[in-house]
mmCIF file of C-alpha atoms and ligand atoms in Angstrom:
data_model
loop_
_atom_site.group_PDB
_atom_site.id
_atom_site.type_symbol
_atom_site.label_atom_id
_atom_site.label_comp_id
_atom_site.label_asym_id
_atom_site.label_seq_id
_atom_site.Cartn_x
_atom_site.Cartn_y
_atom_site.Cartn_z
ATOM 1 C CA UNK O 1 -29.759 1.661 23.792
ATOM 2 C CA UNK O 2 -29.067 -1.103 21.294
ATOM 3 C CA UNK O 3 -25.665 -1.580 19.689
ATOM 4 C CA UNK O 4 -25.483 -0.489 16.024
ATOM 5 C CA UNK O 5 -23.088 -3.343 15.245
ATOM 6 C CA UNK O 6 -24.407 -6.401 17.086
ATOM 7 C CA UNK O 7 -27.787 -5.225 18.497
ATOM 8 C CA UNK O 8 -26.824 -6.116 22.082
ATOM 9 C CA UNK O 9 -27.486 -3.655 24.881
ATOM 10 C CA UNK O 10 -25.139 -0.758 25.599
ATOM 11 C CA UNK O 11 -24.230 1.001 28.828
ATOM 12 C CA UNK O 12 -23.375 4.671 29.361
ATOM 13 C CA UNK O 13 -19.639 5.161 29.229
ATOM 14 C CA UNK O 14 -18.119 8.653 29.200
ATOM 15 C CA UNK O 15 -18.826 11.759 27.191
ATOM 16 C CA UNK O 16 -17.424 13.249 24.042
ATOM 17 C CA UNK O 17 -17.922 16.965 23.312
ATOM 18 C CA UNK O 18 -20.761 17.022 25.914
ATOM 19 C CA UNK O 19 -22.546 14.118 24.255
ATOM 20 C CA UNK O 20 -23.267 10.902 26.069
ATOM 21 C CA UNK O 21 -21.272 7.930 24.778
ATOM 22 C CA UNK O 22 -22.306 4.316 25.066
ATOM 23 C CA UNK O 23 -20.315 1.113 25.054
ATOM 24 C CA UNK O 24 -21.677 -2.206 23.892
ATOM 25 C CA UNK O 25 -21.513 -4.896 26.556
ATOM 26 C CA UNK O 26 -20.900 -7.551 23.943
ATOM 27 C CA UNK O 27 -18.589 -6.162 21.228
ATOM 28 C CA UNK O 28 -17.175 -3.307 23.404
ATOM 29 C CA UNK O 29 -17.597 -0.737 20.611
ATOM 30 C CA UNK O 30 -18.163 2.885 21.564
ATOM 31 C CA UNK O 31 -21.041 4.756 19.943
ATOM 32 C CA UNK O 32 -23.505 7.623 20.316
ATOM 33 C CA UNK O 33 -27.272 7.710 19.918
ATOM 34 C CA UNK O 34 -27.059 10.262 17.124
ATOM 35 C CA UNK O 35 -24.165 11.856 15.305
ATOM 36 C CA UNK O 36 -23.986 15.497 14.205
ATOM 37 C CA UNK O 37 -22.226 14.598 10.944
ATOM 38 C CA UNK O 38 -23.536 11.858 8.658
ATOM 39 C CA UNK O 39 -21.401 8.792 8.145
ATOM 40 C CA UNK O 40 -19.328 8.744 4.919
ATOM 41 C CA UNK O 41 -21.423 6.717 2.443
ATOM 42 C CA UNK O 42 -20.107 3.492 0.939
ATOM 43 C CA UNK O 43 -19.891 4.854 -2.603
ATOM 44 C CA UNK O 44 -17.345 7.440 -1.472
ATOM 45 C CA UNK O 45 -15.106 4.592 -0.332
ATOM 46 C CA UNK O 46 -15.321 2.998 -3.764
ATOM 47 C CA UNK O 47 -14.621 6.312 -5.534
ATOM 48 C CA UNK O 48 -11.665 7.030 -3.228
ATOM 49 C CA UNK O 49 -10.129 3.664 -4.030
ATOM 50 C CA UNK O 50 -10.669 4.012 -7.743
ATOM 51 C CA UNK O 51 -9.473 7.598 -8.143
ATOM 52 C CA UNK O 52 -6.559 7.189 -5.740
ATOM 53 C CA UNK O 53 -5.296 4.346 -7.902
ATOM 54 C CA UNK O 54 -5.572 6.563 -10.974
ATOM 55 C CA UNK O 55 -3.279 9.206 -9.540
ATOM 56 C CA UNK O 56 -5.564 11.585 -7.674
ATOM 57 C CA UNK O 57 -4.117 13.231 -4.580
ATOM 58 C CA UNK O 58 -5.673 13.589 -1.163
ATOM 59 C CA UNK O 59 -6.652 17.263 -1.508
ATOM 60 C CA UNK O 60 -8.221 16.733 -4.936
ATOM 61 C CA UNK O 61 -10.154 13.738 -3.608
ATOM 62 C CA UNK O 62 -11.370 15.765 -0.639
ATOM 63 C CA UNK O 63 -12.659 18.464 -2.963
ATOM 64 C CA UNK O 64 -14.219 15.963 -5.355
ATOM 65 C CA UNK O 65 -16.075 14.089 -2.612
ATOM 66 C CA UNK O 66 -16.901 17.135 -0.413
ATOM 67 C CA UNK O 67 -15.237 15.630 2.640
ATOM 68 C CA UNK O 68 -12.202 16.876 4.543
ATOM 69 C CA UNK O 69 -8.653 15.845 3.677
ATOM 70 C CA UNK O 70 -8.323 14.083 7.025
ATOM 71 C CA UNK O 71 -11.493 12.137 6.222
ATOM 72 C CA UNK O 72 -9.928 11.022 2.945
ATOM 73 C CA UNK O 73 -6.906 9.732 4.843
ATOM 74 C CA UNK O 74 -9.183 7.940 7.299
ATOM 75 C CA UNK O 75 -11.134 6.388 4.426
ATOM 76 C CA UNK O 76 -7.858 5.238 2.866
ATOM 77 C CA UNK O 77 -6.707 3.633 6.111
ATOM 78 C CA UNK O 78 -10.039 1.850 6.479
ATOM 79 C CA UNK O 79 -9.863 0.654 2.885
ATOM 80 C CA UNK O 80 -6.382 -0.669 3.610
ATOM 81 C CA UNK O 81 -7.841 -2.871 6.316
ATOM 82 C CA UNK O 82 -10.746 -4.173 4.239
ATOM 83 C CA UNK O 83 -9.162 -4.721 0.821
ATOM 84 C CA UNK O 84 -7.808 -8.261 0.653
ATOM 85 C CA UNK O 85 -4.449 -9.098 -0.907
ATOM 86 C CA UNK O 86 -4.607 -11.157 -4.114
ATOM 87 C CA UNK O 87 -3.683 -14.802 -3.795
ATOM 88 C CA UNK O 88 -0.683 -15.530 -5.945
ATOM 89 C CA UNK O 89 -0.493 -19.132 -7.070
ATOM 90 C CA UNK O 90 2.371 -19.524 -9.499
ATOM 91 C CA UNK O 91 5.752 -21.196 -9.663
ATOM 92 C CA UNK O 92 8.743 -21.449 -11.968
ATOM 93 C CA UNK O 93 8.480 -17.808 -13.037
ATOM 94 C CA UNK O 94 11.115 -15.069 -13.335
ATOM 95 C CA UNK O 95 11.084 -12.051 -11.050
ATOM 96 C CA UNK O 96 12.761 -8.673 -10.894
ATOM 97 C CA UNK O 97 13.472 -6.912 -7.613
ATOM 98 C CA UNK O 98 14.237 -3.219 -7.309
ATOM 99 C CA UNK O 99 14.098 -0.331 -4.881
ATOM 100 C CA UNK O 100 12.385 3.006 -5.520
ATOM 101 C CA UNK O 101 13.593 5.967 -3.500
ATOM 102 C CA UNK O 102 11.250 8.568 -2.057
ATOM 103 C CA UNK O 103 10.948 10.402 1.240
ATOM 104 C CA UNK O 104 8.586 10.865 4.166
ATOM 105 C CA UNK O 105 7.967 14.305 5.604
ATOM 106 C CA UNK O 106 11.117 15.985 4.318
ATOM 107 C CA UNK O 107 13.878 15.324 1.809
ATOM 108 C CA UNK O 108 16.363 14.285 4.490
ATOM 109 C CA UNK O 109 14.143 11.433 5.601
ATOM 110 C CA UNK O 110 14.712 8.969 2.765
ATOM 111 C CA UNK O 111 12.485 5.960 2.451
ATOM 112 C CA UNK O 112 12.432 3.102 -0.036
ATOM 113 C CA UNK O 113 9.821 0.978 -1.692
ATOM 114 C CA UNK O 114 11.418 -2.410 -2.226
ATOM 115 C CA UNK O 115 9.321 -4.576 -4.482
ATOM 116 C CA UNK O 116 9.281 -7.522 -6.831
ATOM 117 C CA UNK O 117 7.395 -8.035 -10.076
ATOM 118 C CA UNK O 118 6.694 -11.085 -12.154
ATOM 119 C CA UNK O 119 8.645 -10.571 -15.359
ATOM 120 C CA UNK O 120 5.920 -12.046 -17.575
ATOM 121 C CA UNK O 121 2.713 -10.647 -16.053
ATOM 122 C CA UNK O 122 4.279 -7.468 -14.541
ATOM 123 C CA UNK O 123 2.252 -8.123 -11.405
ATOM 124 C CA UNK O 124 3.719 -6.890 -8.124
ATOM 125 C CA UNK O 125 4.131 -10.000 -5.986
ATOM 126 C CA UNK O 126 5.739 -8.463 -2.910
ATOM 127 C CA UNK O 127 6.624 -5.054 -1.556
ATOM 128 C CA UNK O 128 8.057 -3.450 1.545
ATOM 129 C CA UNK O 129 8.214 0.214 2.571
ATOM 130 C CA UNK O 130 11.104 1.326 4.761
ATOM 131 C CA UNK O 131 14.870 1.667 4.825
ATOM 132 C CA UNK O 132 17.049 -0.129 2.285
ATOM 133 C CA UNK O 133 18.177 -2.549 4.958
ATOM 134 C CA UNK O 134 18.966 -6.230 4.821
ATOM 135 C CA UNK O 135 15.917 -6.937 6.978
ATOM 136 C CA UNK O 136 13.509 -5.232 4.559
ATOM 137 C CA UNK O 137 15.170 -6.694 1.478
ATOM 138 C CA UNK O 138 14.903 -10.135 3.043
ATOM 139 C CA UNK O 139 11.131 -9.704 3.518
ATOM 140 C CA UNK O 140 10.655 -9.213 -0.229
ATOM 141 C CA UNK O 141 13.161 -11.883 -1.245
ATOM 142 C CA UNK O 142 11.558 -14.433 1.082
ATOM 143 C CA UNK O 143 8.114 -13.903 -0.433
ATOM 144 C CA UNK O 144 9.577 -14.350 -3.912
ATOM 145 C CA UNK O 145 11.506 -17.475 -2.879
ATOM 146 C CA UNK O 146 8.272 -19.013 -1.601
ATOM 147 C CA UNK O 147 6.982 -18.905 -5.196
ATOM 148 C CA UNK O 148 9.787 -21.234 -6.367
ATOM 149 C CA UNK O 149 11.300 -18.761 -8.837
ATOM 150 C CA UNK O 150 13.211 -19.867 -11.912
ATOM 151 C CA UNK O 151 15.343 -16.722 -11.882
ATOM 152 C CA UNK O 152 15.572 -13.504 -9.896
ATOM 153 C CA UNK O 153 16.992 -10.408 -11.558
ATOM 154 C CA UNK O 154 18.297 -7.585 -9.386
ATOM 155 C CA UNK O 155 20.570 -4.585 -9.608
ATOM 156 C CA UNK O 156 24.125 -4.601 -8.290
ATOM 157 C CA UNK O 157 23.206 -3.973 -4.650
ATOM 158 C CA UNK O 158 25.553 -6.312 -2.770
ATOM 159 C CA UNK O 159 23.001 -7.349 -0.108
ATOM 160 C CA UNK O 160 21.124 -9.440 -2.649
ATOM 161 C CA UNK O 161 24.129 -11.745 -3.059
ATOM 162 C CA UNK O 162 23.718 -12.895 0.534
ATOM 163 C CA UNK O 163 19.975 -13.400 0.250
ATOM 164 C CA UNK O 164 19.530 -15.174 -3.087
ATOM 165 C CA UNK O 165 21.169 -18.416 -4.175
ATOM 166 C CA UNK O 166 23.755 -17.962 -6.862
ATOM 167 C CA UNK O 167 22.149 -20.398 -9.322
ATOM 168 C CA UNK O 168 18.922 -18.428 -9.697
ATOM 169 C CA UNK O 169 20.356 -14.941 -9.160
ATOM 170 C CA UNK O 170 21.068 -12.848 -12.265
ATOM 171 C CA UNK O 171 22.841 -9.495 -12.339
ATOM 172 C CA UNK O 172 23.790 -7.916 -15.632
ATOM 173 C CA UNK O 173 23.281 -4.461 -17.213
ATOM 174 C CA UNK O 174 19.673 -3.646 -18.144
ATOM 175 C CA UNK O 175 18.299 -6.919 -16.749
ATOM 176 C CA UNK O 176 15.866 -4.981 -14.567
ATOM 177 C CA UNK O 177 14.370 -2.930 -17.398
ATOM 178 C CA UNK O 178 10.811 -4.125 -16.761
ATOM 179 C CA UNK O 179 10.793 -3.070 -13.149
ATOM 180 C CA UNK O 180 12.477 0.240 -13.996
ATOM 181 C CA UNK O 181 9.545 0.889 -16.324
ATOM 182 C CA UNK O 182 7.191 -0.088 -13.498
ATOM 183 C CA UNK O 183 8.911 2.544 -11.326
ATOM 184 C CA UNK O 184 7.806 5.123 -13.884
ATOM 185 C CA UNK O 185 4.223 3.831 -13.819
ATOM 186 C CA UNK O 186 4.260 4.041 -10.046
ATOM 187 C CA UNK O 187 5.549 7.595 -10.105
ATOM 188 C CA UNK O 188 2.799 8.664 -12.515
ATOM 189 C CA UNK O 189 -0.057 6.680 -10.979
ATOM 190 C CA UNK O 190 0.632 7.367 -7.316
ATOM 191 C CA UNK O 191 0.401 11.067 -6.629
ATOM 192 C CA UNK O 192 2.605 10.932 -3.552
ATOM 193 C CA UNK O 193 5.535 9.511 -5.548
ATOM 194 C CA UNK O 194 5.501 12.197 -8.252
ATOM 195 C CA UNK O 195 8.648 14.196 -8.836
ATOM 196 C CA UNK O 196 8.983 17.950 -9.394
ATOM 197 C CA UNK O 197 5.684 18.915 -7.828
ATOM 198 C CA UNK O 198 4.974 20.592 -4.536
ATOM 199 C CA UNK O 199 2.986 17.526 -3.456
ATOM 200 C CA UNK O 200 4.894 15.027 -1.370
ATOM 201 C CA UNK O 201 4.523 12.049 0.875
ATOM 202 C CA UNK O 202 4.315 12.854 4.569
ATOM 203 C CA UNK O 203 4.366 9.557 6.353
ATOM 204 C CA UNK O 204 5.731 6.081 5.834
ATOM 205 C CA UNK O 205 2.494 4.555 7.091
ATOM 206 C CA UNK O 206 0.360 6.321 4.484
ATOM 207 C CA UNK O 207 2.868 5.447 1.768
ATOM 208 C CA UNK O 208 2.606 1.785 2.728
ATOM 209 C CA UNK O 209 -1.164 2.088 2.738
ATOM 210 C CA UNK O 210 -1.252 3.844 -0.643
ATOM 211 C CA UNK O 211 1.043 1.215 -2.122
ATOM 212 C CA UNK O 212 -1.105 -1.563 -0.662
ATOM 213 C CA UNK O 213 -4.276 -0.070 -2.164
ATOM 214 C CA UNK O 214 -2.542 0.286 -5.504
ATOM 215 C CA UNK O 215 -1.303 -3.286 -5.577
ATOM 216 C CA UNK O 216 -4.364 -4.984 -4.121
ATOM 217 C CA UNK O 217 -7.250 -2.623 -4.735
ATOM 218 C CA UNK O 218 -7.471 -2.397 -8.475
ATOM 219 C CA UNK O 219 -7.247 -5.591 -10.530
ATOM 220 C CA UNK O 220 -6.689 -3.603 -13.728
ATOM 221 C CA UNK O 221 -3.514 -2.032 -12.429
ATOM 222 C CA UNK O 222 -1.889 -5.405 -12.020
ATOM 223 C CA UNK O 223 -2.347 -6.303 -15.658
ATOM 224 C CA UNK O 224 -1.326 -2.943 -17.137
ATOM 225 C CA UNK O 225 2.293 -1.921 -17.718
HETATM 226 ZN ZN1 LIG E 1 -22.102 -4.519 20.004
#
C-alpha cells in the first residue's frame, strides 16, 4: 500500500477495530486502506473557525455542521496547530495589561486569561492562560517589553511593579478602560467565557486554543472593538 501523505510504501502494523493498519516506512504515519467514516471536509474547518470566532458554541457548531461535538473539538485543536500567529512589527506604542477571570471544569478551579492590547489599535499582542502567577504575568510582560513600549498601563496588582520599569509603568484609576471594554467583547464573542449561562469552559487547554483561534484566526476581530 502507498502512503496517503508521502506516497512511499507502507507496512502492516497492528489492527484497529479489526481493521488492518499500515505504517509508512518514510513518514511513520499510521493509516488504513479505507475508512468507514469520510474525512471532515476542508470547508467545515473554515466554517468552524469563522463561527467559533463569532460566538458559536461547540454543541451548536456540531449541529450546524452535522459532525459530533468531539469532532468539533478535534477540528479546533487542528486549526490551532495550523493557524499562524500574526507578526507584530511595531514600537513606541502604549499597551494595557489586564487579567480576565474564568474557570475550567468547575467554579472552584479558577483560571485567568492574562493579556495585553495595543491602546491605539486594540489588537491583542500577547496572552497567557493559567493562574495569576508571577510566572504567567512575566510571559505577557516580556512579550510587550520586546515591542519597546512607550507606556504600559495596568491595574493595581502589585506583581506588575516588580516586572515593569517604573518610568514606563502607569497605574491610575480608569487607565485600563480600553482593555476592560475588550474583556466585555471577549465575553460576548467567545461562548465559553459567557456569564450567566449553563455553558462553561471545561479545560484550560481548550480555552487556550479558543483564545488563540480568536486572536490569530480572524483578522477582522483584531481591528474591531
Ligand atoms: Zn508517508
